[in-house]
C-alpha positions as semicolon CSV with decimal commas, in nm:
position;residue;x (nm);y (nm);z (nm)
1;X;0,000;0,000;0,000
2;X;0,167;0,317;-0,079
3;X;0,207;0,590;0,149
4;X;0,079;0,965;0,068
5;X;0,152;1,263;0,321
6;X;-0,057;1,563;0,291
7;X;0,035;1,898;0,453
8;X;-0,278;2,134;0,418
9;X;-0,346;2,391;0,668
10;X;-0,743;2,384;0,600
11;X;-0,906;2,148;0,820
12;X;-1,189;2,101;0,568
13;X;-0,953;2,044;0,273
14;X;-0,733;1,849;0,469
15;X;-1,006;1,573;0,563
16;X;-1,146;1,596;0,212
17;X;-0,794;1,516;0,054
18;X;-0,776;1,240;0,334
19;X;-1,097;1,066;0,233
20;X;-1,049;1,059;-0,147
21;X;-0,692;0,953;-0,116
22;X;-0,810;0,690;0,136
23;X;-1,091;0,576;-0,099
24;X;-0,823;0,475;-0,369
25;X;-0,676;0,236;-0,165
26;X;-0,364;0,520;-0,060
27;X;-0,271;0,514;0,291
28;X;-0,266;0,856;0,418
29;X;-0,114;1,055;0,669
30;X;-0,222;1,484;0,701
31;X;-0,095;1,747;0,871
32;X;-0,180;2,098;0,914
33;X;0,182;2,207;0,854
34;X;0,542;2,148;0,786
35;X;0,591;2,102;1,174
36;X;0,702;1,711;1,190
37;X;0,670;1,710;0,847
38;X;1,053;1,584;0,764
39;X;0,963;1,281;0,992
40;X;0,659;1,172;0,869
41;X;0,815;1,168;0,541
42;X;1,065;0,883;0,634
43;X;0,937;0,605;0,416
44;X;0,667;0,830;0,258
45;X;0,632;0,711;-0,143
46;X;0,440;1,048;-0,239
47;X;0,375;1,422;-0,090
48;X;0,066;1,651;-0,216
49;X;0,175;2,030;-0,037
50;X;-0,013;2,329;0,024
51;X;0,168;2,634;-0,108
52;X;-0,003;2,866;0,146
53;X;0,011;2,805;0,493
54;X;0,045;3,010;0,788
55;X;0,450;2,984;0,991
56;X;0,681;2,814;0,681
57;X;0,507;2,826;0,296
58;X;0,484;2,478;0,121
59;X;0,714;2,657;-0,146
60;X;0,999;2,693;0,142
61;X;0,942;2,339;0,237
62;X;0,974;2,183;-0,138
63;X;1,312;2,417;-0,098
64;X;1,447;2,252;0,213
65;X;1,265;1,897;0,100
66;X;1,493;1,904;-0,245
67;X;1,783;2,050;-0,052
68;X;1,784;1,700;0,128
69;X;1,991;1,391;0,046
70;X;1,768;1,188;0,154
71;X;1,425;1,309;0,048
72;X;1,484;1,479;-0,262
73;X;1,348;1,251;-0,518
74;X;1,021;1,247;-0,275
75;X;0,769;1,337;-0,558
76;X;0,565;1,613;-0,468
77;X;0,200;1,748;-0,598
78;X;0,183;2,114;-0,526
79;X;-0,150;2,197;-0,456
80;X;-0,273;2,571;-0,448
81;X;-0,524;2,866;-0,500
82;X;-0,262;3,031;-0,714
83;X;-0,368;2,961;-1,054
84;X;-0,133;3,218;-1,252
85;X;0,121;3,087;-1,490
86;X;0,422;3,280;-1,338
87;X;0,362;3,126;-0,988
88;X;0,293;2,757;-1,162
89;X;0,595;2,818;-1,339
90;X;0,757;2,873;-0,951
91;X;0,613;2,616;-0,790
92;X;0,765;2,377;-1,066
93;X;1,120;2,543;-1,112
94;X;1,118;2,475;-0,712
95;X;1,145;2,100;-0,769
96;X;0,733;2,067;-0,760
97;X;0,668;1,709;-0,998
98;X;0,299;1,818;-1,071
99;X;0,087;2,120;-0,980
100;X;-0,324;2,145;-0,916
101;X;-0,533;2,468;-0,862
102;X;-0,775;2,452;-0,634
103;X;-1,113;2,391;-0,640
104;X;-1,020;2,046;-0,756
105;X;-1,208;1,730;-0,866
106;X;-1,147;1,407;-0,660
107;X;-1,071;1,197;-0,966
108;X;-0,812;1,468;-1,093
109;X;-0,659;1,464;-0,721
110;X;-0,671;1,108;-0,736
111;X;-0,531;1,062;-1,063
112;X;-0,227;1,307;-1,047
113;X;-0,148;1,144;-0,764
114;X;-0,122;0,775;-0,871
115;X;0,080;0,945;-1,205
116;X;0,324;1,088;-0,936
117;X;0,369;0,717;-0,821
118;X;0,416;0,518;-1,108
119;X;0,676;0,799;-1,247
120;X;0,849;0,638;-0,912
121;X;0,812;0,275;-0,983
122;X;1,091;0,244;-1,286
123;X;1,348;0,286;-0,989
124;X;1,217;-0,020;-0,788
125;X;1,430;-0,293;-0,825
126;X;1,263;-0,652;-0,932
127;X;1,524;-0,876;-0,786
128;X;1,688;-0,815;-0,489
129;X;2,018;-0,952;-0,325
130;X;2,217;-0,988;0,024
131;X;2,513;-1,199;-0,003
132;X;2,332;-1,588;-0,087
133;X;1,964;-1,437;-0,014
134;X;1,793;-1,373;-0,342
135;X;1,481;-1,214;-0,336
136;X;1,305;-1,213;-0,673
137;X;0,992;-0,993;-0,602
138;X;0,820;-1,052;-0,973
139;X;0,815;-1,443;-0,876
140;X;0,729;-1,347;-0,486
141;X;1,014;-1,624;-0,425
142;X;1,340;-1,634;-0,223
143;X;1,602;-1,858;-0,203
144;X;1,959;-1,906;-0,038
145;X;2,220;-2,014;-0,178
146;X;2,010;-2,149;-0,444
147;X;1,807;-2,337;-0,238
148;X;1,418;-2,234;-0,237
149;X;1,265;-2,088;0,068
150;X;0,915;-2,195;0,151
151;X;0,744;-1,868;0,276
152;X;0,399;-1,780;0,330
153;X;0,262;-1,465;0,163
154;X;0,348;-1,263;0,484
155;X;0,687;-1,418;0,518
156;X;0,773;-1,338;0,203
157;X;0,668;-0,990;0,240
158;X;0,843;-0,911;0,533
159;X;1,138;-1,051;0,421
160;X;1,120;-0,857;0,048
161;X;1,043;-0,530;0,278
162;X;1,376;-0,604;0,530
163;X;1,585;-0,719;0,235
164;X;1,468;-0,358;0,038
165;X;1,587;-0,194;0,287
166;X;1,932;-0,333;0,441
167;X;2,052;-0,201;0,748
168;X;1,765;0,026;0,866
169;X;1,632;-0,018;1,140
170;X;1,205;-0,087;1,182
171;X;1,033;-0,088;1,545
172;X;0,713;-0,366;1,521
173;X;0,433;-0,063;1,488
174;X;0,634;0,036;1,172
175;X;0,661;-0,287;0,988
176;X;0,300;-0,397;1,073
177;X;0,191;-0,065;0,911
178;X;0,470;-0,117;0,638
179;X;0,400;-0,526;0,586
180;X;0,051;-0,618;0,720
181;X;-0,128;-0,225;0,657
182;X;-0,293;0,012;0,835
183;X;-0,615;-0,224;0,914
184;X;-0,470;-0,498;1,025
185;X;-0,574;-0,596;1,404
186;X;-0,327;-0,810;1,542
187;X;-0,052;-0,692;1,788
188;X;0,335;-0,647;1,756
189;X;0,326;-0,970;1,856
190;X;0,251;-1,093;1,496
191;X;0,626;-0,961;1,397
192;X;0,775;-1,141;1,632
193;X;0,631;-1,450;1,551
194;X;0,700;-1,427;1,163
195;X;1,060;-1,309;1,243
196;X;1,107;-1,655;1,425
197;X;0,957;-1,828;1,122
198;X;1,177;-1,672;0,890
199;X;1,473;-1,722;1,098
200;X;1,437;-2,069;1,094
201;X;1,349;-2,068;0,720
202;X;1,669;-1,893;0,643
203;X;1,899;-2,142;0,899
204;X;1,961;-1,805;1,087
205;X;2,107;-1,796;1,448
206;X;1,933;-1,567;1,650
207;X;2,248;-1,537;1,870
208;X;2,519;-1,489;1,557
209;X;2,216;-1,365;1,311
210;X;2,370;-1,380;0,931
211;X;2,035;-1,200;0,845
212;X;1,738;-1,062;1,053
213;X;1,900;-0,891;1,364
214;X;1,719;-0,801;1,674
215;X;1,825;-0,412;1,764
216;X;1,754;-0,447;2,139
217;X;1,494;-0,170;2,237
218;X;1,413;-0,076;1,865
219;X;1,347;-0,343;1,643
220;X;1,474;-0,551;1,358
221;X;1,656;-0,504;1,040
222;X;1,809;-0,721;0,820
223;X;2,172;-0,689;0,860
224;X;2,421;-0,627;0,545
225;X;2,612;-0,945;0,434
226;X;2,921;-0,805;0,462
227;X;2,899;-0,751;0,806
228;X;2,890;-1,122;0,902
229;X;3,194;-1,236;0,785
């Protein structure tokens, strides 16, 4: 499920955006400013920004958002009253990857939005690697060393998500949302359980893990290869 973060100052247009966004099967998270915006975008796959906003404008946001190593490609949908071509024209030389005037139509909002994510999706890998662990995500299999893995659906998804993104850390709440989605019900409990299961799958010591690591007090992540030699 791909993750949207809106920052609208409007209430009203904030929980409209929310609902439509929502409603196409997006999972949302709004704010009424940039405050805590940097954070929420961790992990974020798409951003639709207000350009007016009372404290710091969208358009200095996008500034400090592309002056960022590590959110810079975030695409962004600028999303404003200003309808004149010179301030379009800004909003797009500022590193903006699509711009709407408001009032807007839901299935315009909705469809800009899904553009800004496939634009994304030619950088997503379709195999990926970590020393013998193969993850081919096209097949939804994994083997290592050559040797097939029998996963369920949700152990293969956890492990694609870990192996995506090597060494980063992920507290349970965060790979429940990430993995299992929003409306899931089950407790953190669920990770640790599926951790065990693919530990076992994978031969992996919990003591001396080659793999899945537990970061005591924060999590697990699925350690680099090259660290375990």
């Amino acid at each position: 499920m791909s993750h949207v973060v809106v920052i609208e100052d409007e209430e009203t247009v904030r929980d409209v955006l929310r609902f439509h966004l929502e409603r196409a099967g997006l999972r949302v998270t709004a704010l009424p400013s940039t405050a805590g915006a940097t954070e929420a975008l961790s992990g974020a796959d798409a951003l639709v920004l207000d350009w007016m906003m009372p404290g710091e404008s969208g358009l200095n946001f996008l500034r400090r958002l592309r002056g960022d190593p590590e959110l810079r490609r975030m695409p962004v949908l600028m999303l404003t009253a200003r309808a004149a071509e010179t301030e379009r024209v800004e909003g797009l030389e500022t590193g903006a990857d699509d711009y709407l005037t408001k009032p807007f139509g839901a299935a315009e909002l909705v469809a800009r939005v899904r553009a800004l994510l496939r634009r994304s999706l030619p950088d997503t890998p379709q195999s990926l690697s970590n020393g013998p662990l193969k993850v081919d995500l096209a097949a939804a299999e994994a083997r290592v060393s050559g040797q097939r893995l029998n996963l369920t659906r949700r152990e293969f998804d956890l492990l694609a998500f870990l192996t995506q993104h090597v060494g980063r850390v992920y507290s349970r709440s965060e790979l429940l949302d990430r993995v299992w989605g929003a409306d899931f019900l089950g407790g953190e409990r669920t990770v640790d359980q599926h951790i065990t299961q693919l530990r076992a799958h994978l031969g992996d010591d919990p003591g001396r893990p080659g793999f899945l690591e537990t970061v005591r007090g924060k999590g697990y992540r699925m350690r680099p290869w090259t660290e375990t030699a």
